[in-house]
Amino acid sequence: MAKPDILVIGGGVTGTITAITLAEAGAKVTLVDAGVNAGSDANAGSLHVQMQSRFMRLYPDQVPNVEAALPFYRAAAEEWVKLDAALGGVELVRKGGLMLAETADQLAFLEKKAAREAAKGLSVELLDRVSLDRIAPWLGPQIVGAELCRDEGKLNPLLANRLLKRRAEAAGVTRLTDRVTQLRMTSHDVEIDTPDATLHADQVVIAAAWGSGDLVNAFSVTLPTRAEPLHMNITEPGAPVINHLVQHAERSITLKQFSSGQIVIGGGWPATSQGSHAPPTVRHDSMLQNVALAARLAPAISSLKVIRTWAGMNTTIDGASVIGPLPYTKRIIMAIPGDAGYTLGPLVGRMAAQIAMDAPTDFDAGPFSPARFAN
Amino acid sequence: MTKITFTFQGHAITAKTGQSLAAALTKAGHRNFRETAKSAERGMFCGMGVCQDCLVTVDGKPNVRACMSPAKDGMTVTRQVPFPAFTGSAPPPSDPLHLTPDVLVIGGGAGGLSAAIAAAKAGARVVILDERKVAGGQYYKQSADGSVLDAQQGDGADLVAAAVASGAEILSGVEIWGAFDPLLFLAQQGETPIIARPNMAIVATGAYERPVMVPGWTLPGVMTTGAAQTLWRSYGTLPGQRVAICGSGPLNLQVALELTRGGAEIVRLADRASHPATRPLAALAMAVSGPMLTLKGLKMELALRRMGVAVRSACDLTGVAKQDGALAATFQGAGGDEETVTVDALCMNAGFEPQNEILRLLGAKMHYDTKMGHLRCQTDPTMQTSVSGLYAVGDCKGLGGAPAARVEGTIAGAHAAAASGFGDAYDLHGAQRALTRHRRFQSRLWRLYDIAPRGVAALSGDTPICRCEELTLDDIQVGLDDRPGHAGTLKRATRVGMGRCQGRYCGPVVARMVAETTGKPIEDLSFFAPRVPIKPVAISAILAAQEALDGEA
Ligand SMILES: Cc1cc2nc3c(=O)[nH]c(=O)nc-3n(C[C@H](O)[C@H](O)[C@H](O)COP(=O)(O)OP(=O)(O)OC[C@H]3O[C@@H](n4cnc5c(N)ncnc54)[C@H](O)[C@@H]3O)c2cc1C
Ligand SMILES: Cc1cc2nc3c(=O)[nH]c(=O)nc-3n(C[C@H](O)[C@H](O)[C@H](O)COP(=O)(O)OP(=O)(O)OC[C@H]3O[C@@H](n4cnc5c(N)ncnc54)[C@H](O)[C@@H]3O)c2cc1C
Ligand code: FES
């Protein structure tokens, strides 16, 4: 294989966008992907913008990072709107996201949250039950109100992945299925080991999600990428009535309806990891509790049948994305979205490509520099 | 027998009590049960709750399987629309059933009933869960009204009676939708959630039928041979007046005979294989290993001949189309000659696929049987799988036939009971010897038929492969261009296997397609990953199960 200018590690949404951006700008790009446990293959296609209560509860120490990044989330959602047009439609619907409250306390929490988010430029509004009934009449009687974030939406990730893959192919990206085991700097380029071959490239972009931490240890950077196995459920199709992305002020849930009429229920319930070479397996308690919660919030869906569950690998870091060159090794550039990675992936991937090309970035990459993890 | 009436699309339908909705509708000449997302018509296909194509709306409740639901007086039944409004009406929660038997038997057919009898006789507390309203399974298929048609049904009735007498508890109409480590099973019986935590579990879920995939095989009126047999043996309903049967194997022959005796006209009985008479050595080998069963087969063929039905050997179905309220089925003979017959119903069986979802979910080791084209579950001589406490018997571990299933059941039942501290499972040598005999007969029997898995090379691009997602061979082949490394990748790229039946029919085809492009041998991992629910399960049922489990704590 001829030596590429740039080698991208990881073929999820982030790495694919990086590869497309670089190749369309004229670079010779090779993409290496291990072909297993891509969050992009398992994700539910929610465009997250408002602060997720699940995240705030699980990782309170990371909330400041997330809050600071709110304009970034909004820009990422805008990036998807552009992609939707560029790719010829990924069933993107942007009617907003509802975060439900069942108690006065929860509503008060949402009110404070909404004020913080509005200060960061998000389009949010608090709805009482009467206004909710107009847009979401299928909610359970115990729901007292909700926060509506108009920046949020949903799309079909299976379709998006397929179109992205085609676009990369058309742009001339060479795709290899292999697992990178080690990176080394030579005097003039980067040497890349896989079990099958040793490759060389002038620059490397690491968009390997949970696999990224191991690859940069050798460069005096401790990147705490954590693989988080998560559970999803999907139903048979029903009449299209749920327009919004639905979440809860206190409990882990996302619920939405695809354009296929199917309802997807998830929101961060755990699955059982089988390591990095096989997909995680489904836990009965996650399935039961996740679906039961959905049934309580939206009793209207309880006549529908769940036809499948699956589990996939999410990646968390510290609440903020990691974008930019390694502190001591400029030839290696990181592109890891962190939480809500499918939402952030395209923007993160594009910015990493811009950095590799020494071009100005769409958004200030400063706060996302890997330098914060230098030993 | 009492008569009941219900309406379908406003038409009054009269049925017998106990008759399934599918049978009652078929009898009344209604075959078109639902409309798909792409506006196609669908009806009953598998007749056993697998294909999920017979959906109707019953009293406002959408997506009810007509083949598994009894007709009841006063019901309002309508054709299923593709995107029904959510009715939301969660039924009032019923008290959950918590089961903690020594031995849980899943499936009440030849294998399961035999296993239950052996375990119960050893003193173990045994519960059998079966999906159908009446136990007996596919081979012993019992009638809904308790009447006995022939010796085969009589033997089945005796076996069910023996199971009851042994003290085993039989729960019917139970849909198992969840199987989790360590031996936790979640099920639903009507509105009642069932939580089963047995000491030992014996899976005896049998097999379903492999179709003949041709353009038109999804049309209402096209059904598996087993579905037609259930209509007749369980509900006294003929699939139609004029019937054609295709595929390969002895079940086709038997059902042709049963339907003829029932008054149907078999206008074509086609078998893919060349006639046994052209392969005397193979026929002789079978006769030597199973003289009684061979004789039974010969007698069937003779009886058919006397009634004017001859098997067309080396003859295969090439397509089906709608024609003036009937079906035009086109067949091709060995010489390439094509002929079209007009029928009310077309039955197909080209072999079997094991119902091994529970075994695969729990991680039991499998290997691929290249001759049969399906997975076989590995068991030790006690019928225990690679998973401790999990046993497998009968066709769910790979095709073996009813006599073998019975013996395997007896062995597994005795050993599972012994492992729970009941009896010593001693003296099963006779059973082991019988099993060897049955297996030898089976392997020789199948050599006379043509149930080898088929590649897609001979299929035309417009052949539907995935019934649920309405995908043709061409649609799926597009995804192959990306050289998917796994069936799951092809699934995400094309949606093949994503529907209600969860790849029961397209899955084996897709596994072979991917194996062909990657050049990798087929193994367990080549198939779609097993995931719960095993069968679609209502959100209300999941809610009920969750509340039941909460109550346990
Ligand atoms: C069940 C689930 C639901 C989710 N729902 C949403 C949602 O609704 N909205 C949202 O915004 N986000 C969601 N996420 C998160 C989101 O899916 C991910 O964060 C996002 O897809 C990450 O994209 P990525 O391209 O950065 O990484 P991934 O898609 O994870 O891709 C990383 C790739 O790198 C490969 N790789 C790893 N190590 C190596 C190596 N050493 N060599 C070569 N290749 C390697 C992997 O095999 C993988 O293919 C969800 C995640 C899960 C698991
Ligand atoms: C947006 C979206 C919508 C979806 N909608 C649907 C839908 O409508 N219907 C639906 O069915 N699914 C749907 N899916 C789920 C889809 O099935 C899965 O995302 C995808 O196929 C991944 O499945 P998986 O993790 O179950 O296994 P796969 O990706 O198929 O991976 C299977 C892996 O398991 C291994 N494996 C295979 N058999 C076994 C075994 N017996 N034991 C252990 N390992 C085994 C394989 O080698 C392979 O590595 C959807 C997914 C997404 C992201
Ligand atoms: S015919 Fe009812 S499920 Fe197949």
PDB file of N, CA and C and ligand atoms in Angstrom, chain B residues 22 33 43-55 65-68 227 505, ligand 3:
ATOM      1  N   ALA B  22     -56.838 -17.891  12.767  1.00  0.00           N
ATOM      2  CA  ALA B  22     -56.322 -18.161  11.426  1.00  0.00           C
ATOM      3  C   ALA B  22     -57.125 -19.277  10.762  1.00  0.00           C
ATOM      4  N   PHE B  33     -54.684 -11.147   5.783  1.00  0.00           N
ATOM      5  CA  PHE B  33     -54.893 -10.705   7.167  1.00  0.00           C
ATOM      6  C   PHE B  33     -54.379  -9.297   7.436  1.00  0.00           C
ATOM      7  N   GLY B  43     -50.659 -13.014   5.046  1.00  0.00           N
ATOM      8  CA  GLY B  43     -51.589 -13.859   5.774  1.00  0.00           C
ATOM      9  C   GLY B  43     -50.831 -14.837   6.631  1.00  0.00           C
ATOM     10  N   MET B  44     -51.486 -15.944   6.962  1.00  0.00           N
ATOM     11  CA  MET B  44     -50.842 -16.961   7.782  1.00  0.00           C
ATOM     12  C   MET B  44     -49.734 -17.623   6.978  1.00  0.00           C
ATOM     13  N   PHE B  45     -48.559 -17.761   7.548  1.00  0.00           N
ATOM     14  CA  PHE B  45     -47.486 -18.467   6.851  1.00  0.00           C
ATOM     15  C   PHE B  45     -46.993 -19.682   7.635  1.00  0.00           C
ATOM     16  N   CYS B  46     -46.447 -19.457   8.837  1.00  0.00           N
ATOM     17  CA  CYS B  46     -45.826 -20.582   9.559  1.00  0.00           C
ATOM     18  C   CYS B  46     -46.833 -21.371  10.373  1.00  0.00           C
ATOM     19  N   GLY B  47     -47.919 -20.718  10.761  1.00  0.00           N
ATOM     20  CA  GLY B  47     -48.932 -21.386  11.565  1.00  0.00           C
ATOM     21  C   GLY B  47     -48.475 -21.766  12.962  1.00  0.00           C
ATOM     22  N   MET B  48     -47.310 -21.302  13.369  1.00  0.00           N
ATOM     23  CA  MET B  48     -46.807 -21.711  14.686  1.00  0.00           C
ATOM     24  C   MET B  48     -46.183 -20.566  15.477  1.00  0.00           C
ATOM     25  N   GLY B  49     -46.570 -19.324  15.128  1.00  0.00           N
ATOM     26  CA  GLY B  49     -46.131 -18.214  15.973  1.00  0.00           C
ATOM     27  C   GLY B  49     -44.733 -17.707  15.712  1.00  0.00           C
ATOM     28  N   VAL B  50     -44.117 -18.116  14.615  1.00  0.00           N
ATOM     29  CA  VAL B  50     -42.731 -17.735  14.344  1.00  0.00           C
ATOM     30  C   VAL B  50     -42.625 -16.544  13.388  1.00  0.00           C
ATOM     31  N   CYS B  51     -43.402 -16.584  12.281  1.00  0.00           N
ATOM     32  CA  CYS B  51     -43.178 -15.605  11.209  1.00  0.00           C
ATOM     33  C   CYS B  51     -43.757 -14.235  11.530  1.00  0.00           C
ATOM     34  N   GLN B  52     -44.721 -14.150  12.417  1.00  0.00           N
ATOM     35  CA  GLN B  52     -45.328 -12.867  12.814  1.00  0.00           C
ATOM     36  C   GLN B  52     -46.027 -12.179  11.642  1.00  0.00           C
ATOM     37  N   ASP B  53     -46.460 -12.953  10.656  1.00  0.00           N
ATOM     38  CA  ASP B  53     -47.083 -12.345   9.482  1.00  0.00           C
ATOM     39  C   ASP B  53     -48.606 -12.398   9.510  1.00  0.00           C
ATOM     40  N   CYS B  54     -49.180 -13.123  10.475  1.00  0.00           N
ATOM     41  CA  CYS B  54     -50.627 -13.338  10.474  1.00  0.00           C
ATOM     42  C   CYS B  54     -51.340 -12.333  11.364  1.00  0.00           C
ATOM     43  N   LEU B  55     -50.735 -11.158  11.541  1.00  0.00           N
ATOM     44  CA  LEU B  55     -51.259 -10.205  12.518  1.00  0.00           C
ATOM     45  C   LEU B  55     -52.614  -9.634  12.119  1.00  0.00           C
ATOM     46  N   ARG B  65     -51.416 -12.293  16.837  1.00  0.00           N
ATOM     47  CA  ARG B  65     -51.147 -13.375  15.888  1.00  0.00           C
ATOM     48  C   ARG B  65     -52.384 -14.269  15.748  1.00  0.00           C
ATOM     49  N   ALA B  66     -52.938 -14.300  14.550  1.00  0.00           N
ATOM     50  CA  ALA B  66     -54.169 -15.066  14.324  1.00  0.00           C
ATOM     51  C   ALA B  66     -53.938 -16.559  14.483  1.00  0.00           C
ATOM     52  N   CYS B  67     -52.707 -17.022  14.216  1.00  0.00           N
ATOM     53  CA  CYS B  67     -52.462 -18.471  14.273  1.00  0.00           C
ATOM     54  C   CYS B  67     -52.388 -18.974  15.705  1.00  0.00           C
ATOM     55  N   MET B  68     -52.089 -18.079  16.641  1.00  0.00           N
ATOM     56  CA  MET B  68     -51.891 -18.507  18.024  1.00  0.00           C
ATOM     57  C   MET B  68     -53.061 -18.086  18.921  1.00  0.00           C
ATOM     58  N   ALA B 227     -47.960 -25.592   8.639  1.00  0.00           N
ATOM     59  CA  ALA B 227     -49.100 -24.717   8.919  1.00  0.00           C
ATOM     60  C   ALA B 227     -50.384 -25.349   8.395  1.00  0.00           C
ATOM     61  N   TYR B 505     -36.207 -16.409   9.083  1.00  0.00           N
ATOM     62  CA  TYR B 505     -36.157 -16.952   7.713  1.00  0.00           C
ATOM     63  C   TYR B 505     -34.961 -16.422   6.926  1.00  0.00           C
TER      64      TYR B 505
HETATM   65  S1  FES C   3     -48.604 -17.631  10.858  1.00  0.00           S
HETATM   66 FE1  FES C   3     -48.877 -16.794  12.787  1.00  0.00          FE
HETATM   67  S2  FES C   3     -46.884 -16.305  13.362  1.00  0.00           S
HETATM   68 FE2  FES C   3     -46.568 -17.276  11.480  1.00  0.00          FE
END
